[in-house]
Amino acid sequence: MVRTKIIGTGSAVPEKILANSDLEKLVDTSDEWITTRTGIKTRHIATADDYTSTLATRAAENALAMAGVAPEELDLIVVATVTPDFPFPATSCLVQNNLKATKAAAFDISAACSGFLYGLTLVDQCIKTGTAKKALVVGAEVLSRIVDWSDRNTCCLFGDGAGAVVVEAGAGEAGILSSHIHSDGSYWELLHQPGCGSRNPCSQKTLDEQLVYITMQGNEVFKLAVRAMEDVAQEVLAANGLTTTDIDLFISHQANRRIIDAIGKRLGLAEEQVYVNLERYGNTSSASIPIALDEANRAGRIKGGDVVLFDAFGGGLTWGATLLRW
Ligand code: UT7
């Protein structure tokens, strides 16, 4: 049986760091509120020279170097993002050009914070059906460009960055066991960017009405996220005849420490099974899982044969889980 194996991980974040104390100077907030309500302490913020494509390219280069794969060997490049460089062409095409991955087909996926898992799910199918032998999946965001820096409800939450994996077709036990993705568009309004699409095109009016920024009904999203991420984690485990005690590392979307803790508790996971790094990055949307994976991998937290569970949730609403054996 062909399995999709992750053979390289990489990540990249902008150099500039914004601490909670810096946000205290911008809006009516406090380090204490942000820390206790979210777990976030610092986040990386793009400078004018950082774009989604440049962060994605750096993350991809790191993943390719680890995998020992040359860019021209790639058959497919998928970039998950809600903050592309341009409405079109796709950011993945810019990454393809930067890497000189001349053979690869490239396209973007828009599934908000679940984007990386959506991309991985799709690429897994392409690998299994033989459409691609080697592929790159990237989650990359410059959310700071669509955050309202005068809105304390959102500006403390997000960060910029990119994470990438190189995958290839392999035989044996290691690789993706299965991936399960879901959506419920009836909740689209809970988390969205109202302006600069076809409904509210970019205009002075869109700017004046502040429609260009992320809007979120945080506590509604919170409740739905905990339930959906627990359900889909159980779904992927059951599909593979495994239980939560089989998980060596649980890497969930990094939006809020309280969400991760609540899911961990519901799943009965011990602290050492759960990877958390949001205190240093904030919520980087589609980049959060691949950044966390790369950190955990480079820190030696994942050994051959380990069972790793990815669990994501985001605007759409979208959610999903991927189970893999390392
Ligand atoms: O990544 C995709 C999925 N996204 C998520 O999973 C995010 C899910 N939601 C959350 O993480 C949390 O709901 C938030 C961190 C966004 C908010 O935490 P909360 O405990 O749900 O707070 P809340 O929205 O219910 O607000 C409580 C209070 C409000 O004041 P009032 O109306 O009770 O007087 C807010 O105005 O906290 C206030 N508040 C703040 N206070 C100080 C909101 N933001 C801040 C802030 N500093 N930065």
CSV table of C-alpha atoms and ligand atoms in Angstrom, one decimal:
chain,number,residue,atom,x,y,z
A,1,MET,CA,0.0,0.0,0.0
A,2,VAL,CA,1.3,3.5,-0.9
A,3,ARG,CA,1.5,5.8,2.1
A,4,THR,CA,2.2,9.6,2.1
A,5,LYS,CA,5.3,10.1,4.2
A,6,ILE,CA,6.5,13.4,5.6
A,7,ILE,CA,10.3,13.5,4.9
A,8,GLY,CA,11.1,17.1,5.7
A,9,THR,CA,9.7,19.9,7.8
A,10,GLY,CA,10.5,23.6,7.8
A,11,SER,CA,9.3,26.9,9.1
A,12,ALA,CA,10.0,30.6,8.9
A,13,VAL,CA,8.8,33.6,10.9
A,14,PRO,CA,9.6,37.3,10.6
A,15,GLU,CA,12.3,38.6,12.8
A,16,LYS,CA,10.2,41.3,14.5
A,17,ILE,CA,8.6,40.3,17.8
A,18,LEU,CA,5.7,42.0,19.3
A,19,ALA,CA,5.2,41.4,23.1
A,20,ASN,CA,2.0,41.8,25.1
A,21,SER,CA,3.6,44.8,26.7
A,22,ASP,CA,3.8,46.4,23.2
A,23,LEU,CA,0.1,45.8,22.7
A,24,GLU,CA,-0.6,47.5,26.0
A,25,LYS,CA,0.6,50.7,24.3
A,26,LEU,CA,-1.7,50.3,21.3
A,27,VAL,CA,-5.1,49.2,22.9
A,28,ASP,CA,-6.8,49.0,26.3
A,29,THR,CA,-5.4,45.6,27.2
A,30,SER,CA,-2.9,44.0,29.6
A,31,ASP,CA,-0.3,41.3,29.6
A,32,GLU,CA,-2.4,39.6,32.4
A,33,TRP,CA,-5.6,39.5,30.3
A,34,ILE,CA,-3.9,38.2,27.1
A,35,THR,CA,-1.9,35.6,29.0
A,36,THR,CA,-4.8,34.3,31.1
A,37,ARG,CA,-7.4,34.4,28.3
A,38,THR,CA,-5.2,33.1,25.5
A,39,GLY,CA,-1.8,31.9,26.7
A,40,ILE,CA,-0.1,34.2,24.1
A,41,LYS,CA,3.0,36.2,25.2
A,42,THR,CA,4.7,37.2,22.0
A,43,ARG,CA,4.0,37.0,18.2
A,44,HIS,CA,6.2,37.6,15.1
A,45,ILE,CA,5.1,40.4,12.9
A,46,ALA,CA,6.0,40.9,9.2
A,47,THR,CA,8.0,44.0,8.2
A,48,ALA,CA,7.2,45.7,4.9
A,49,ASP,CA,9.6,43.4,3.1
A,50,ASP,CA,8.0,40.1,4.4
A,51,TYR,CA,5.2,38.7,2.3
A,52,THR,CA,3.3,35.4,2.5
A,53,SER,CA,5.3,34.1,-0.5
A,54,THR,CA,8.7,35.0,1.1
A,55,LEU,CA,7.9,33.3,4.4
A,56,ALA,CA,6.4,30.4,2.5
A,57,THR,CA,9.6,30.1,0.4
A,58,ARG,CA,11.9,30.2,3.4
A,59,ALA,CA,9.8,27.5,5.2
A,60,ALA,CA,9.8,25.4,2.0
A,61,GLU,CA,13.6,25.7,1.5
A,62,ASN,CA,14.1,24.5,5.1
A,63,ALA,CA,11.8,21.5,4.5
A,64,LEU,CA,13.4,20.6,1.2
A,65,ALA,CA,16.9,20.8,2.8
A,66,MET,CA,15.8,18.4,5.6
A,67,ALA,CA,14.2,16.0,3.0
A,68,GLY,CA,17.2,16.2,0.7
A,69,VAL,CA,14.9,16.9,-2.2
A,70,ALA,CA,15.7,19.3,-5.0
A,71,PRO,CA,12.9,21.7,-5.9
A,72,GLU,CA,12.8,20.4,-9.5
A,73,GLU,CA,11.8,17.0,-8.1
A,74,LEU,CA,8.5,18.4,-6.8
A,75,ASP,CA,5.3,17.4,-8.7
A,76,LEU,CA,3.0,19.6,-6.7
A,77,ILE,CA,3.0,22.7,-4.5
A,78,VAL,CA,0.0,23.6,-2.4
A,79,VAL,CA,0.0,26.7,-0.3
A,80,ALA,CA,-2.8,27.2,2.3
A,81,THR,CA,-3.4,30.8,3.1
A,82,VAL,CA,-6.1,33.5,3.6
A,83,THR,CA,-3.5,36.2,3.2
A,84,PRO,CA,-2.1,35.6,-0.3
A,85,ASP,CA,0.4,38.1,-1.8
A,86,PHE,CA,-2.3,38.9,-4.5
A,87,PRO,CA,-5.9,37.9,-5.1
A,88,PHE,CA,-4.3,36.1,-8.1
A,89,PRO,CA,-2.0,34.6,-9.2
A,90,ALA,CA,-1.8,32.0,-6.5
A,91,THR,CA,0.9,32.5,-3.9
A,92,SER,CA,2.0,28.9,-4.6
A,93,CYS,CA,3.0,30.0,-8.1
A,94,LEU,CA,5.2,32.7,-6.6
A,95,VAL,CA,6.8,30.1,-4.3
A,96,GLN,CA,7.2,27.7,-7.3
A,97,ASN,CA,9.1,30.5,-9.1
A,98,ASN,CA,11.2,31.4,-6.1
A,99,LEU,CA,12.2,27.8,-5.6
A,100,LYS,CA,12.6,27.1,-9.4
A,101,ALA,CA,10.4,24.1,-8.9
A,102,THR,CA,9.8,24.0,-12.6
A,103,LYS,CA,8.0,20.6,-12.8
A,104,ALA,CA,5.5,21.3,-10.1
A,105,ALA,CA,1.8,22.2,-10.6
A,106,ALA,CA,1.0,24.9,-8.0
A,107,PHE,CA,-2.2,26.1,-6.5
A,108,ASP,CA,-3.6,27.7,-3.2
A,109,ILE,CA,-6.2,26.4,-0.8
A,110,SER,CA,-8.4,28.7,1.2
A,111,ALA,CA,-9.7,26.9,4.4
A,112,ALA,CA,-8.5,29.5,7.0
A,113,CYS,CA,-6.9,27.9,10.0
A,114,SER,CA,-7.7,24.4,8.7
A,115,GLY,CA,-5.9,25.2,5.4
A,116,PHE,CA,-2.8,23.2,6.0
A,117,LEU,CA,-4.8,20.0,6.9
A,118,TYR,CA,-7.0,20.5,3.9
A,119,GLY,CA,-3.9,20.8,1.7
A,120,LEU,CA,-2.3,17.8,3.3
A,121,THR,CA,-5.5,15.8,2.8
A,122,LEU,CA,-5.7,16.6,-0.9
A,123,VAL,CA,-2.0,15.9,-1.5
A,124,ASP,CA,-2.3,12.6,0.4
A,125,GLN,CA,-4.9,11.6,-2.2
A,126,CYS,CA,-2.7,12.8,-5.1
A,127,ILE,CA,0.2,10.7,-3.7
A,128,LYS,CA,-2.0,7.6,-3.2
A,129,THR,CA,-3.5,7.8,-6.7
A,130,GLY,CA,0.0,8.4,-8.3
A,131,THR,CA,-0.8,11.9,-9.5
A,132,ALA,CA,2.2,13.1,-7.6
A,133,LYS,CA,5.3,11.4,-6.2
A,134,LYS,CA,6.8,14.3,-4.3
A,135,ALA,CA,4.9,17.3,-3.1
A,136,LEU,CA,5.2,20.4,-0.9
A,137,VAL,CA,2.4,21.6,1.4
A,138,VAL,CA,2.8,25.0,3.0
A,139,GLY,CA,0.7,26.9,5.5
A,140,ALA,CA,1.7,30.6,5.3
A,141,GLU,CA,0.1,33.8,6.6
A,142,VAL,CA,0.8,37.5,7.1
A,143,LEU,CA,-2.3,38.1,9.2
A,144,SER,CA,-0.9,41.3,10.6
A,145,ARG,CA,-1.9,43.0,7.3
A,146,ILE,CA,-5.6,42.2,7.9
A,147,VAL,CA,-5.7,42.9,11.6
A,148,ASP,CA,-7.3,46.0,13.0
A,149,TRP,CA,-4.5,47.3,15.3
A,150,SER,CA,-7.1,49.4,17.2
A,151,ASP,CA,-9.4,46.4,18.0
A,152,ARG,CA,-8.4,44.7,21.2
A,153,ASN,CA,-10.7,41.8,20.5
A,154,THR,CA,-8.5,40.6,17.6
A,155,CYS,CA,-5.2,42.4,17.5
A,156,CYS,CA,-3.7,40.5,20.5
A,157,LEU,CA,-4.5,37.1,19.0
A,158,PHE,CA,-2.7,36.7,15.7
A,159,GLY,CA,0.9,36.4,14.4
A,160,ASP,CA,2.7,35.9,11.1
A,161,GLY,CA,4.7,32.9,9.8
A,162,ALA,CA,4.9,29.8,7.6
A,163,GLY,CA,5.4,26.1,8.0
A,164,ALA,CA,6.0,23.5,5.3
A,165,VAL,CA,6.3,19.8,4.8
A,166,VAL,CA,7.8,17.8,1.9
A,167,VAL,CA,6.0,14.5,1.4
A,168,GLU,CA,6.7,11.5,-0.9
A,169,ALA,CA,5.1,8.2,-1.8
A,170,GLY,CA,6.4,5.4,0.4
A,171,ALA,CA,5.8,1.8,1.3
A,172,GLY,CA,5.6,0.3,4.8
A,173,GLU,CA,3.9,1.4,8.0
A,174,ALA,CA,5.1,5.0,8.2
A,175,GLY,CA,3.0,7.8,6.8
A,176,ILE,CA,-0.5,9.3,6.8
A,177,LEU,CA,-3.0,6.8,8.2
A,178,SER,CA,-6.0,8.9,7.4
A,179,SER,CA,-7.3,12.4,7.2
A,180,HIS,CA,-10.9,13.6,7.9
A,181,ILE,CA,-12.1,17.1,6.9
A,182,HIS,CA,-15.4,18.9,7.5
A,183,SER,CA,-17.1,22.2,6.9
A,184,ASP,CA,-20.2,24.1,8.0
A,185,GLY,CA,-20.8,27.2,6.0
A,186,SER,CA,-23.9,28.2,8.0
A,187,TYR,CA,-21.4,29.7,10.5
A,188,TRP,CA,-19.4,31.7,7.9
A,189,GLU,CA,-20.1,35.0,9.6
A,190,LEU,CA,-18.5,34.1,12.9
A,191,LEU,CA,-15.0,34.5,11.6
A,192,HIS,CA,-14.4,36.4,8.3
A,193,GLN,CA,-12.9,39.3,6.5
A,194,PRO,CA,-15.8,41.3,5.1
A,195,GLY,CA,-14.0,43.5,2.6
A,196,CYS,CA,-11.8,43.3,-0.5
A,197,GLY,CA,-13.7,40.4,-2.2
A,198,SER,CA,-16.4,40.5,-4.8
A,199,ARG,CA,-19.1,41.4,-2.2
A,200,ASN,CA,-17.4,44.5,-0.8
A,201,PRO,CA,-14.7,45.3,-3.3
A,202,CYS,CA,-11.7,47.4,-2.3
A,203,SER,CA,-12.8,51.0,-2.2
A,204,GLN,CA,-12.7,54.1,0.0
A,205,LYS,CA,-16.1,52.9,1.4
A,206,THR,CA,-14.6,49.5,2.4
A,207,LEU,CA,-11.7,51.3,4.1
A,208,ASP,CA,-13.9,53.9,5.8
A,209,GLU,CA,-16.3,51.2,7.1
A,210,GLN,CA,-13.3,49.1,8.4
A,211,LEU,CA,-14.4,46.1,6.3
A,212,VAL,CA,-10.8,45.1,5.4
A,213,TYR,CA,-10.1,43.6,8.8
A,214,ILE,CA,-10.7,40.2,10.4
A,215,THR,CA,-13.9,40.1,12.5
A,216,MET,CA,-14.6,37.3,14.9
A,217,GLN,CA,-17.2,36.3,17.5
A,218,GLY,CA,-14.6,34.8,19.7
A,219,ASN,CA,-16.6,33.1,22.4
A,220,GLU,CA,-19.0,31.4,19.8
A,221,VAL,CA,-16.0,30.2,17.8
A,222,PHE,CA,-14.4,28.9,21.0
A,223,LYS,CA,-17.3,26.7,21.9
A,224,LEU,CA,-17.7,25.3,18.4
A,225,ALA,CA,-13.9,24.7,18.1
A,226,VAL,CA,-13.6,22.6,21.2
A,227,ARG,CA,-16.5,20.4,20.3
A,228,ALA,CA,-15.6,19.9,16.6
A,229,MET,CA,-11.9,19.3,17.3
A,230,GLU,CA,-12.7,16.7,19.9
A,231,ASP,CA,-15.2,15.0,17.6
A,232,VAL,CA,-12.9,14.8,14.6
A,233,ALA,CA,-10.0,13.6,16.7
A,234,GLN,CA,-12.2,10.7,17.9
A,235,GLU,CA,-13.3,10.1,14.4
A,236,VAL,CA,-9.8,9.7,13.0
A,237,LEU,CA,-8.7,7.5,15.9
A,238,ALA,CA,-11.8,5.2,15.5
A,239,ALA,CA,-11.2,5.0,11.7
A,240,ASN,CA,-7.8,3.5,12.5
A,241,GLY,CA,-8.7,1.3,15.4
A,242,LEU,CA,-6.7,3.5,17.8
A,243,THR,CA,-7.5,5.3,21.0
A,244,THR,CA,-6.1,8.5,22.7
A,245,THR,CA,-3.6,6.4,24.7
A,246,ASP,CA,-1.9,5.5,21.4
A,247,ILE,CA,-1.1,9.2,20.6
A,248,ASP,CA,2.6,10.1,21.1
A,249,LEU,CA,2.1,13.7,20.1
A,250,PHE,CA,-1.0,15.8,19.6
A,251,ILE,CA,-0.4,18.9,17.5
A,252,SER,CA,-3.5,21.1,17.3
A,253,HIS,CA,-4.1,24.4,15.7
A,254,GLN,CA,-2.6,27.0,18.1
A,255,ALA,CA,-5.4,29.6,18.6
A,256,ASN,CA,-5.9,29.6,22.4
A,257,ARG,CA,-4.3,27.8,25.2
A,258,ARG,CA,-7.7,27.3,26.9
A,259,ILE,CA,-9.0,25.6,23.7
A,260,ILE,CA,-6.0,23.2,23.6
A,261,ASP,CA,-6.3,22.4,27.3
A,262,ALA,CA,-10.1,21.8,27.0
A,263,ILE,CA,-9.6,19.4,24.1
A,264,GLY,CA,-6.7,17.7,25.8
A,265,LYS,CA,-8.9,17.2,28.9
A,266,ARG,CA,-11.8,15.8,26.9
A,267,LEU,CA,-9.5,13.4,25.1
A,268,GLY,CA,-7.8,12.4,28.4
A,269,LEU,CA,-4.4,13.4,27.1
A,270,ALA,CA,-1.4,13.8,29.5
A,271,GLU,CA,0.5,17.1,29.3
A,272,GLU,CA,3.5,15.4,27.6
A,273,GLN,CA,1.3,14.2,24.7
A,274,VAL,CA,0.3,17.8,23.8
A,275,TYR,CA,2.6,20.2,21.9
A,276,VAL,CA,2.0,23.9,22.6
A,277,ASN,CA,4.0,26.8,21.2
A,278,LEU,CA,1.3,29.5,20.9
A,279,GLU,CA,2.9,31.6,23.7
A,280,ARG,CA,5.6,32.6,21.2
A,281,TYR,CA,3.7,32.8,17.9
A,282,GLY,CA,0.1,33.6,18.6
A,283,ASN,CA,-2.5,32.3,16.2
A,284,THR,CA,-0.8,32.0,12.8
A,285,SER,CA,-3.8,30.4,11.1
A,286,SER,CA,-2.8,27.8,8.5
A,287,ALA,CA,0.8,28.1,9.5
A,288,SER,CA,0.3,27.0,13.2
A,289,ILE,CA,0.3,23.2,12.8
A,290,PRO,CA,3.3,23.0,10.4
A,291,ILE,CA,5.3,25.5,12.5
A,292,ALA,CA,4.6,23.4,15.6
A,293,LEU,CA,5.4,20.2,13.8
A,294,ASP,CA,8.7,21.6,12.6
A,295,GLU,CA,9.7,22.8,16.1
A,296,ALA,CA,8.7,19.4,17.6
A,297,ASN,CA,10.6,17.5,14.9
A,298,ARG,CA,13.8,19.5,15.2
A,299,ALA,CA,13.6,19.3,19.0
A,300,GLY,CA,13.6,15.5,18.7
A,301,ARG,CA,10.1,15.2,20.2
A,302,ILE,CA,9.0,12.8,17.4
A,303,LYS,CA,10.7,9.4,16.9
A,304,GLY,CA,10.3,6.8,14.1
A,305,GLY,CA,7.0,4.9,14.7
A,306,ASP,CA,5.4,7.6,16.8
A,307,VAL,CA,1.7,8.2,16.3
A,308,VAL,CA,1.0,11.9,15.7
A,309,LEU,CA,-2.4,13.6,15.5
A,310,PHE,CA,-3.0,16.9,13.8
A,311,ASP,CA,-6.3,18.7,14.7
A,312,ALA,CA,-7.4,21.9,13.1
A,313,PHE,CA,-10.3,24.4,13.2
A,314,GLY,CA,-11.0,27.7,11.5
A,315,GLY,CA,-13.2,30.1,9.6
A,316,GLY,CA,-15.7,28.6,7.2
A,317,LEU,CA,-16.3,27.0,9.5
A,318,THR,CA,-13.8,24.3,8.6
A,319,TRP,CA,-12.1,21.6,10.7
A,320,GLY,CA,-10.2,18.4,10.3
A,321,ALA,CA,-7.8,15.8,11.7
A,322,THR,CA,-4.9,13.8,10.3
A,323,LEU,CA,-3.4,10.8,12.0
A,324,LEU,CA,0.1,9.6,11.0
A,325,ARG,CA,2.8,7.2,11.9
A,326,TRP,CA,6.2,8.9,11.9
B,1,UT7,O1,-8.1,30.4,14.7
B,1,UT7,C1,-9.4,30.1,14.3
B,1,UT7,C2,-10.3,29.8,15.4
B,1,UT7,N1,-10.2,30.9,16.4
B,1,UT7,C3,-10.3,30.6,17.6
B,1,UT7,O2,-10.3,29.5,18.0
B,1,UT7,C4,-10.5,31.8,18.7
B,1,UT7,C5,-11.5,31.4,19.6
B,1,UT7,N2,-11.8,32.3,20.6
B,1,UT7,C6,-11.0,32.7,21.6
B,1,UT7,O3,-9.8,32.3,21.6
B,1,UT7,C7,-11.5,33.6,22.7
B,1,UT7,O4,-12.9,33.7,22.6
B,1,UT7,C8,-10.9,35.0,22.7
B,1,UT7,C9,-9.5,35.0,23.2
B,1,UT7,C10,-11.0,35.7,21.4
B,1,UT7,C11,-11.7,35.9,23.7
B,1,UT7,O5,-11.7,35.3,25.0
B,1,UT7,P1,-13.1,35.2,25.8
B,1,UT7,O6,-12.8,34.6,27.1
B,1,UT7,O7,-14.1,34.4,24.9
B,1,UT7,O8,-13.6,36.7,26.0
B,1,UT7,P2,-14.9,37.4,25.4
B,1,UT7,O9,-14.8,37.6,23.9
B,1,UT7,O10,-16.1,36.8,26.0
B,1,UT7,O11,-14.7,38.8,26.1
B,1,UT7,C12,-14.7,39.0,27.5
B,1,UT7,C13,-14.4,40.5,27.8
B,1,UT7,C14,-15.1,41.5,27.0
B,1,UT7,O12,-15.5,42.6,27.8
B,1,UT7,P3,-16.9,42.7,28.4
B,1,UT7,O13,-17.8,42.9,27.1
B,1,UT7,O14,-17.2,41.5,29.1
B,1,UT7,O15,-16.8,44.0,29.2
B,1,UT7,C15,-14.1,42.0,26.0
B,1,UT7,O16,-14.3,43.3,25.5
B,1,UT7,O17,-13.0,40.7,27.5
B,1,UT7,C16,-12.8,41.9,26.8
B,1,UT7,N3,-11.7,41.8,25.9
B,1,UT7,C17,-10.5,42.2,26.3
B,1,UT7,N4,-10.0,42.8,27.4
B,1,UT7,C18,-8.7,43.1,27.5
B,1,UT7,C19,-11.6,41.3,24.7
B,1,UT7,N5,-10.3,41.4,24.2
B,1,UT7,C20,-9.6,42.0,25.2
B,1,UT7,C21,-8.3,42.3,25.4
B,1,UT7,N6,-7.9,42.9,26.5
B,1,UT7,N7,-7.3,42.1,24.4
